[in-house]
Amino acid sequence: MTGATLLFAKALDFAARKHVHQRRKGESREPYINHLAQVSRLLAEATGGRDAALIAAGLLHDAIEDTDATLAEIEAEFGSDIAALVAEVTDDKSIPWVERKRLQVKHVATKSKRAKMLKLADLTSNLHSVLESPPADWSPERKRRYLAWARAVADGCRGADATLEEGFEAAWRRCADKYGA
Ligand code: ZN
């Protein structure tokens, strides 16, 4: 077993256990791990499998924000590089939601290239969810606001990775066609 495979298996197990009771907000209530798997896959495809830490961070990126996992725990299990990547894409939950979303737009351009890649994969996966299984309580206006916000964050990630940017654009265009943004 290579180091990369071991790392991937560990991160998958950690994420599956931490998010075990969570489901996506969409009407089909997919298990949360589906989102994490998709983000990890997009990163694996974009890097040709060459950045094992980033691919593992894709599995772990919501663990601090959405579970009882701590940064110290992720650092102890997975090392400082992966912990730093997860920290870069983790919002401060003590800040109100609307302000957090605004700060993401404001600060994303200052993040590292790999954090931007992770953010692009995250946004793309979320757009696929909005396309295939939007939250039942989202009005057309709410969907359009989400699309505008996702576009603003992705604009801050320009230049990070051509494959991920193309994936985002394709998903965004399909959403915009469907929801009239
Ligand atoms: Zn996510």
PDB file of C-alpha atoms and ligand atoms in Angstrom:
ATOM      1  CA  MET A   1       0.000   0.000   0.000  1.00  0.00           C
ATOM      2  CA  THR A   2       1.407   3.371  -0.942  1.00  0.00           C
ATOM      3  CA  GLY A   3       1.462   6.304   1.461  1.00  0.00           C
ATOM      4  CA  ALA A   4      -1.098   8.117  -0.675  1.00  0.00           C
ATOM      5  CA  THR A   5      -3.548   5.208  -0.564  1.00  0.00           C
ATOM      6  CA  LEU A   6      -3.162   4.845   3.183  1.00  0.00           C
ATOM      7  CA  LEU A   7      -3.712   8.564   3.641  1.00  0.00           C
ATOM      8  CA  PHE A   8      -6.812   8.481   1.437  1.00  0.00           C
ATOM      9  CA  ALA A   9      -8.289   5.509   3.306  1.00  0.00           C
ATOM     10  CA  LYS A  10      -7.652   7.167   6.667  1.00  0.00           C
ATOM     11  CA  ALA A  11      -9.237  10.435   5.569  1.00  0.00           C
ATOM     12  CA  LEU A  12     -12.250   8.624   4.095  1.00  0.00           C
ATOM     13  CA  ASP A  13     -12.804   6.684   7.315  1.00  0.00           C
ATOM     14  CA  PHE A  14     -12.355   9.811   9.468  1.00  0.00           C
ATOM     15  CA  ALA A  15     -14.791  11.847   7.340  1.00  0.00           C
ATOM     16  CA  ALA A  16     -17.386   9.063   7.161  1.00  0.00           C
ATOM     17  CA  ARG A  17     -17.373   8.665  10.941  1.00  0.00           C
ATOM     18  CA  LYS A  18     -17.436  12.402  11.717  1.00  0.00           C
ATOM     19  CA  HIS A  19     -20.272  13.161   9.281  1.00  0.00           C
ATOM     20  CA  VAL A  20     -22.173   9.902   9.938  1.00  0.00           C
ATOM     21  CA  HIS A  21     -25.446  11.549  10.983  1.00  0.00           C
ATOM     22  CA  GLN A  22     -25.381  14.406   8.452  1.00  0.00           C
ATOM     23  CA  ARG A  23     -27.265  14.734   5.228  1.00  0.00           C
ATOM     24  CA  ARG A  24     -27.249  17.368   2.500  1.00  0.00           C
ATOM     25  CA  LYS A  25     -29.868  20.108   2.549  1.00  0.00           C
ATOM     26  CA  GLY A  26     -31.284  19.071  -0.842  1.00  0.00           C
ATOM     27  CA  GLU A  27     -34.675  17.433  -1.241  1.00  0.00           C
ATOM     28  CA  SER A  28     -33.169  13.981  -1.791  1.00  0.00           C
ATOM     29  CA  ARG A  29     -31.196  14.304   1.480  1.00  0.00           C
ATOM     30  CA  GLU A  30     -28.025  12.648   0.193  1.00  0.00           C
ATOM     31  CA  PRO A  31     -25.567  11.426   2.831  1.00  0.00           C
ATOM     32  CA  TYR A  32     -23.042  14.200   3.512  1.00  0.00           C
ATOM     33  CA  ILE A  33     -20.153  11.929   2.566  1.00  0.00           C
ATOM     34  CA  ASN A  34     -21.362  12.059  -1.064  1.00  0.00           C
ATOM     35  CA  HIS A  35     -20.399  15.746  -1.172  1.00  0.00           C
ATOM     36  CA  LEU A  36     -16.988  15.056   0.378  1.00  0.00           C
ATOM     37  CA  ALA A  37     -16.350  12.190  -2.054  1.00  0.00           C
ATOM     38  CA  GLN A  38     -17.224  14.413  -5.012  1.00  0.00           C
ATOM     39  CA  VAL A  39     -14.943  17.254  -3.859  1.00  0.00           C
ATOM     40  CA  SER A  40     -12.094  14.786  -3.353  1.00  0.00           C
ATOM     41  CA  ARG A  41     -12.664  13.259  -6.788  1.00  0.00           C
ATOM     42  CA  LEU A  42     -12.656  16.661  -8.518  1.00  0.00           C
ATOM     43  CA  LEU A  43      -9.324  17.456  -6.831  1.00  0.00           C
ATOM     44  CA  ALA A  44      -7.912  14.046  -7.739  1.00  0.00           C
ATOM     45  CA  GLU A  45      -8.891  14.509 -11.390  1.00  0.00           C
ATOM     46  CA  ALA A  46      -7.571  18.066 -11.554  1.00  0.00           C
ATOM     47  CA  THR A  47      -4.188  17.086 -10.100  1.00  0.00           C
ATOM     48  CA  GLY A  48      -3.917  13.729 -11.885  1.00  0.00           C
ATOM     49  CA  GLY A  49      -3.790  12.161  -8.431  1.00  0.00           C
ATOM     50  CA  ARG A  50      -0.480  13.875  -7.690  1.00  0.00           C
ATOM     51  CA  ASP A  51      -1.419  15.946  -4.621  1.00  0.00           C
ATOM     52  CA  ALA A  52      -2.434  13.310  -2.082  1.00  0.00           C
ATOM     53  CA  ALA A  53      -2.666  15.849   0.752  1.00  0.00           C
ATOM     54  CA  LEU A  54      -5.057  18.065  -1.210  1.00  0.00           C
ATOM     55  CA  ILE A  55      -7.184  15.050  -2.214  1.00  0.00           C
ATOM     56  CA  ALA A  56      -7.400  14.013   1.463  1.00  0.00           C
ATOM     57  CA  ALA A  57      -8.182  17.603   2.483  1.00  0.00           C
ATOM     58  CA  GLY A  58     -11.129  17.387   0.079  1.00  0.00           C
ATOM     59  CA  LEU A  59     -12.572  14.657   2.286  1.00  0.00           C
ATOM     60  CA  LEU A  60     -11.863  16.604   5.462  1.00  0.00           C
ATOM     61  CA  HIS A  61     -12.720  20.161   4.408  1.00  0.00           C
ATOM     62  CA  ASP A  62     -16.047  20.452   6.257  1.00  0.00           C
ATOM     63  CA  ALA A  63     -15.061  18.453   9.354  1.00  0.00           C
ATOM     64  CA  ILE A  64     -14.217  21.416  11.593  1.00  0.00           C
ATOM     65  CA  GLU A  65     -17.111  23.556  10.430  1.00  0.00           C
ATOM     66  CA  ASP A  66     -19.795  20.859  10.585  1.00  0.00           C
ATOM     67  CA  THR A  67     -18.687  18.209  13.133  1.00  0.00           C
ATOM     68  CA  ASP A  68     -16.981  18.027  16.532  1.00  0.00           C
ATOM     69  CA  ALA A  69     -13.569  17.575  14.856  1.00  0.00           C
ATOM     70  CA  THR A  70     -10.932  20.102  15.889  1.00  0.00           C
ATOM     71  CA  LEU A  71      -7.961  21.499  14.026  1.00  0.00           C
ATOM     72  CA  ALA A  72      -5.650  19.881  16.607  1.00  0.00           C
ATOM     73  CA  GLU A  73      -7.259  16.491  15.971  1.00  0.00           C
ATOM     74  CA  ILE A  74      -6.817  16.826  12.199  1.00  0.00           C
ATOM     75  CA  GLU A  75      -3.219  17.947  12.662  1.00  0.00           C
ATOM     76  CA  ALA A  76      -2.493  14.979  14.961  1.00  0.00           C
ATOM     77  CA  GLU A  77      -4.083  12.490  12.533  1.00  0.00           C
ATOM     78  CA  PHE A  78      -3.033  13.964   9.191  1.00  0.00           C
ATOM     79  CA  GLY A  79      -0.176  16.414   9.769  1.00  0.00           C
ATOM     80  CA  SER A  80       0.283  20.154   9.498  1.00  0.00           C
ATOM     81  CA  ASP A  81      -0.040  20.517   5.688  1.00  0.00           C
ATOM     82  CA  ILE A  82      -3.529  18.992   5.558  1.00  0.00           C
ATOM     83  CA  ALA A  83      -4.571  20.772   8.760  1.00  0.00           C
ATOM     84  CA  ALA A  84      -3.500  24.110   7.285  1.00  0.00           C
ATOM     85  CA  LEU A  85      -5.485  23.443   4.087  1.00  0.00           C
ATOM     86  CA  VAL A  86      -8.620  22.577   6.058  1.00  0.00           C
ATOM     87  CA  ALA A  87      -8.132  25.639   8.273  1.00  0.00           C
ATOM     88  CA  GLU A  88      -7.881  27.877   5.199  1.00  0.00           C
ATOM     89  CA  VAL A  89     -11.337  26.828   3.963  1.00  0.00           C
ATOM     90  CA  THR A  90     -13.012  26.754   7.387  1.00  0.00           C
ATOM     91  CA  ASP A  91     -15.266  29.682   8.315  1.00  0.00           C
ATOM     92  CA  ASP A  92     -15.301  31.163  11.799  1.00  0.00           C
ATOM     93  CA  LYS A  93     -18.687  29.988  13.061  1.00  0.00           C
ATOM     94  CA  SER A  94     -18.779  32.656  15.777  1.00  0.00           C
ATOM     95  CA  ILE A  95     -19.473  35.146  12.953  1.00  0.00           C
ATOM     96  CA  PRO A  96     -23.100  35.418  11.732  1.00  0.00           C
ATOM     97  CA  TRP A  97     -23.871  33.449   8.550  1.00  0.00           C
ATOM     98  CA  VAL A  98     -24.469  36.419   6.231  1.00  0.00           C
ATOM     99  CA  GLU A  99     -21.227  38.054   7.341  1.00  0.00           C
ATOM    100  CA  ARG A 100     -19.302  34.773   6.916  1.00  0.00           C
ATOM    101  CA  LYS A 101     -20.529  34.492   3.332  1.00  0.00           C
ATOM    102  CA  ARG A 102     -19.509  38.112   2.666  1.00  0.00           C
ATOM    103  CA  LEU A 103     -16.062  37.530   4.168  1.00  0.00           C
ATOM    104  CA  GLN A 104     -15.528  34.485   1.939  1.00  0.00           C
ATOM    105  CA  VAL A 105     -15.908  36.703  -1.116  1.00  0.00           C
ATOM    106  CA  LYS A 106     -13.655  39.348   0.415  1.00  0.00           C
ATOM    107  CA  HIS A 107     -10.833  37.030   1.508  1.00  0.00           C
ATOM    108  CA  VAL A 108     -10.748  34.184  -1.009  1.00  0.00           C
ATOM    109  CA  ALA A 109      -8.267  35.916  -3.332  1.00  0.00           C
ATOM    110  CA  THR A 110      -5.707  36.052  -0.487  1.00  0.00           C
ATOM    111  CA  LYS A 111      -5.794  32.268   0.072  1.00  0.00           C
ATOM    112  CA  SER A 112      -3.157  29.826  -1.136  1.00  0.00           C
ATOM    113  CA  LYS A 113      -3.455  28.273  -4.597  1.00  0.00           C
ATOM    114  CA  ARG A 114      -4.376  24.866  -3.127  1.00  0.00           C
ATOM    115  CA  ALA A 115      -7.025  26.381  -0.847  1.00  0.00           C
ATOM    116  CA  LYS A 116      -8.522  28.067  -3.932  1.00  0.00           C
ATOM    117  CA  MET A 117      -8.523  24.710  -5.718  1.00  0.00           C
ATOM    118  CA  LEU A 118     -10.353  23.165  -2.771  1.00  0.00           C
ATOM    119  CA  LYS A 119     -12.830  26.040  -2.740  1.00  0.00           C
ATOM    120  CA  LEU A 120     -13.504  25.669  -6.481  1.00  0.00           C
ATOM    121  CA  ALA A 121     -14.134  21.930  -6.091  1.00  0.00           C
ATOM    122  CA  ASP A 122     -16.431  22.639  -3.117  1.00  0.00           C
ATOM    123  CA  LEU A 123     -18.423  25.262  -5.048  1.00  0.00           C
ATOM    124  CA  THR A 124     -18.694  22.981  -8.086  1.00  0.00           C
ATOM    125  CA  SER A 125     -20.020  20.112  -5.975  1.00  0.00           C
ATOM    126  CA  ASN A 126     -22.510  22.466  -4.331  1.00  0.00           C
ATOM    127  CA  LEU A 127     -23.693  23.677  -7.740  1.00  0.00           C
ATOM    128  CA  HIS A 128     -24.250  20.063  -8.812  1.00  0.00           C
ATOM    129  CA  SER A 129     -26.386  19.635  -5.693  1.00  0.00           C
ATOM    130  CA  VAL A 130     -28.386  22.777  -6.475  1.00  0.00           C
ATOM    131  CA  LEU A 131     -28.969  21.376  -9.974  1.00  0.00           C
ATOM    132  CA  GLU A 132     -29.868  17.823  -9.039  1.00  0.00           C
ATOM    133  CA  SER A 133     -31.411  18.208  -5.598  1.00  0.00           C
ATOM    134  CA  PRO A 134     -31.996  21.807  -4.530  1.00  0.00           C
ATOM    135  CA  PRO A 135     -33.213  22.472  -0.980  1.00  0.00           C
ATOM    136  CA  ALA A 136     -37.013  22.285  -1.069  1.00  0.00           C
ATOM    137  CA  ASP A 137     -37.374  25.642   0.701  1.00  0.00           C
ATOM    138  CA  TRP A 138     -35.159  27.570  -1.736  1.00  0.00           C
ATOM    139  CA  SER A 139     -37.158  30.029  -3.843  1.00  0.00           C
ATOM    140  CA  PRO A 140     -35.982  30.868  -7.384  1.00  0.00           C
ATOM    141  CA  GLU A 141     -34.663  34.134  -5.927  1.00  0.00           C
ATOM    142  CA  ARG A 142     -32.712  32.257  -3.254  1.00  0.00           C
ATOM    143  CA  LYS A 143     -31.127  30.048  -5.940  1.00  0.00           C
ATOM    144  CA  ARG A 144     -30.160  33.083  -8.006  1.00  0.00           C
ATOM    145  CA  ARG A 145     -28.615  34.729  -4.948  1.00  0.00           C
ATOM    146  CA  TYR A 146     -26.615  31.560  -4.303  1.00  0.00           C
ATOM    147  CA  LEU A 147     -25.408  31.503  -7.912  1.00  0.00           C
ATOM    148  CA  ALA A 148     -24.304  35.145  -7.696  1.00  0.00           C
ATOM    149  CA  TRP A 149     -22.435  34.444  -4.468  1.00  0.00           C
ATOM    150  CA  ALA A 150     -20.751  31.312  -5.879  1.00  0.00           C
ATOM    151  CA  ARG A 151     -19.681  33.307  -8.933  1.00  0.00           C
ATOM    152  CA  ALA A 152     -18.136  36.010  -6.729  1.00  0.00           C
ATOM    153  CA  VAL A 153     -16.149  33.452  -4.696  1.00  0.00           C
ATOM    154  CA  ALA A 154     -15.014  31.624  -7.857  1.00  0.00           C
ATOM    155  CA  ASP A 155     -13.870  34.940  -9.355  1.00  0.00           C
ATOM    156  CA  GLY A 156     -11.506  35.235  -6.388  1.00  0.00           C
ATOM    157  CA  CYS A 157     -10.051  31.817  -7.274  1.00  0.00           C
ATOM    158  CA  ARG A 158      -9.060  32.809 -10.838  1.00  0.00           C
ATOM    159  CA  GLY A 159      -5.758  31.355 -11.939  1.00  0.00           C
ATOM    160  CA  ALA A 160      -5.675  28.565  -9.358  1.00  0.00           C
ATOM    161  CA  ASP A 161      -6.386  25.665 -11.721  1.00  0.00           C
ATOM    162  CA  ALA A 162      -7.772  25.580 -15.273  1.00  0.00           C
ATOM    163  CA  THR A 163      -9.493  22.177 -14.960  1.00  0.00           C
ATOM    164  CA  LEU A 164     -11.341  23.146 -11.787  1.00  0.00           C
ATOM    165  CA  GLU A 165     -12.278  26.540 -13.200  1.00  0.00           C
ATOM    166  CA  GLU A 166     -13.728  24.844 -16.300  1.00  0.00           C
ATOM    167  CA  GLY A 167     -15.674  22.433 -14.106  1.00  0.00           C
ATOM    168  CA  PHE A 168     -17.080  25.322 -12.095  1.00  0.00           C
ATOM    169  CA  GLU A 169     -18.024  27.272 -15.235  1.00  0.00           C
ATOM    170  CA  ALA A 170     -19.832  24.291 -16.755  1.00  0.00           C
ATOM    171  CA  ALA A 171     -21.812  23.638 -13.553  1.00  0.00           C
ATOM    172  CA  TRP A 172     -22.548  27.345 -13.077  1.00  0.00           C
ATOM    173  CA  ARG A 173     -23.791  27.698 -16.657  1.00  0.00           C
ATOM    174  CA  ARG A 174     -26.139  24.708 -16.267  1.00  0.00           C
ATOM    175  CA  CYS A 175     -27.532  26.236 -13.059  1.00  0.00           C
ATOM    176  CA  ALA A 176     -27.896  29.657 -14.656  1.00  0.00           C
ATOM    177  CA  ASP A 177     -29.743  28.111 -17.633  1.00  0.00           C
ATOM    178  CA  LYS A 178     -32.058  26.212 -15.306  1.00  0.00           C
ATOM    179  CA  TYR A 179     -32.739  28.994 -12.810  1.00  0.00           C
ATOM    180  CA  GLY A 180     -32.467  32.043 -15.022  1.00  0.00           C
ATOM    181  CA  ALA A 181     -29.541  33.799 -13.331  1.00  0.00           C
TER     182      ALA A 181
HETATM  183 ZN    ZN B   1     -18.122  21.456   1.353  1.00  0.00          ZN
END
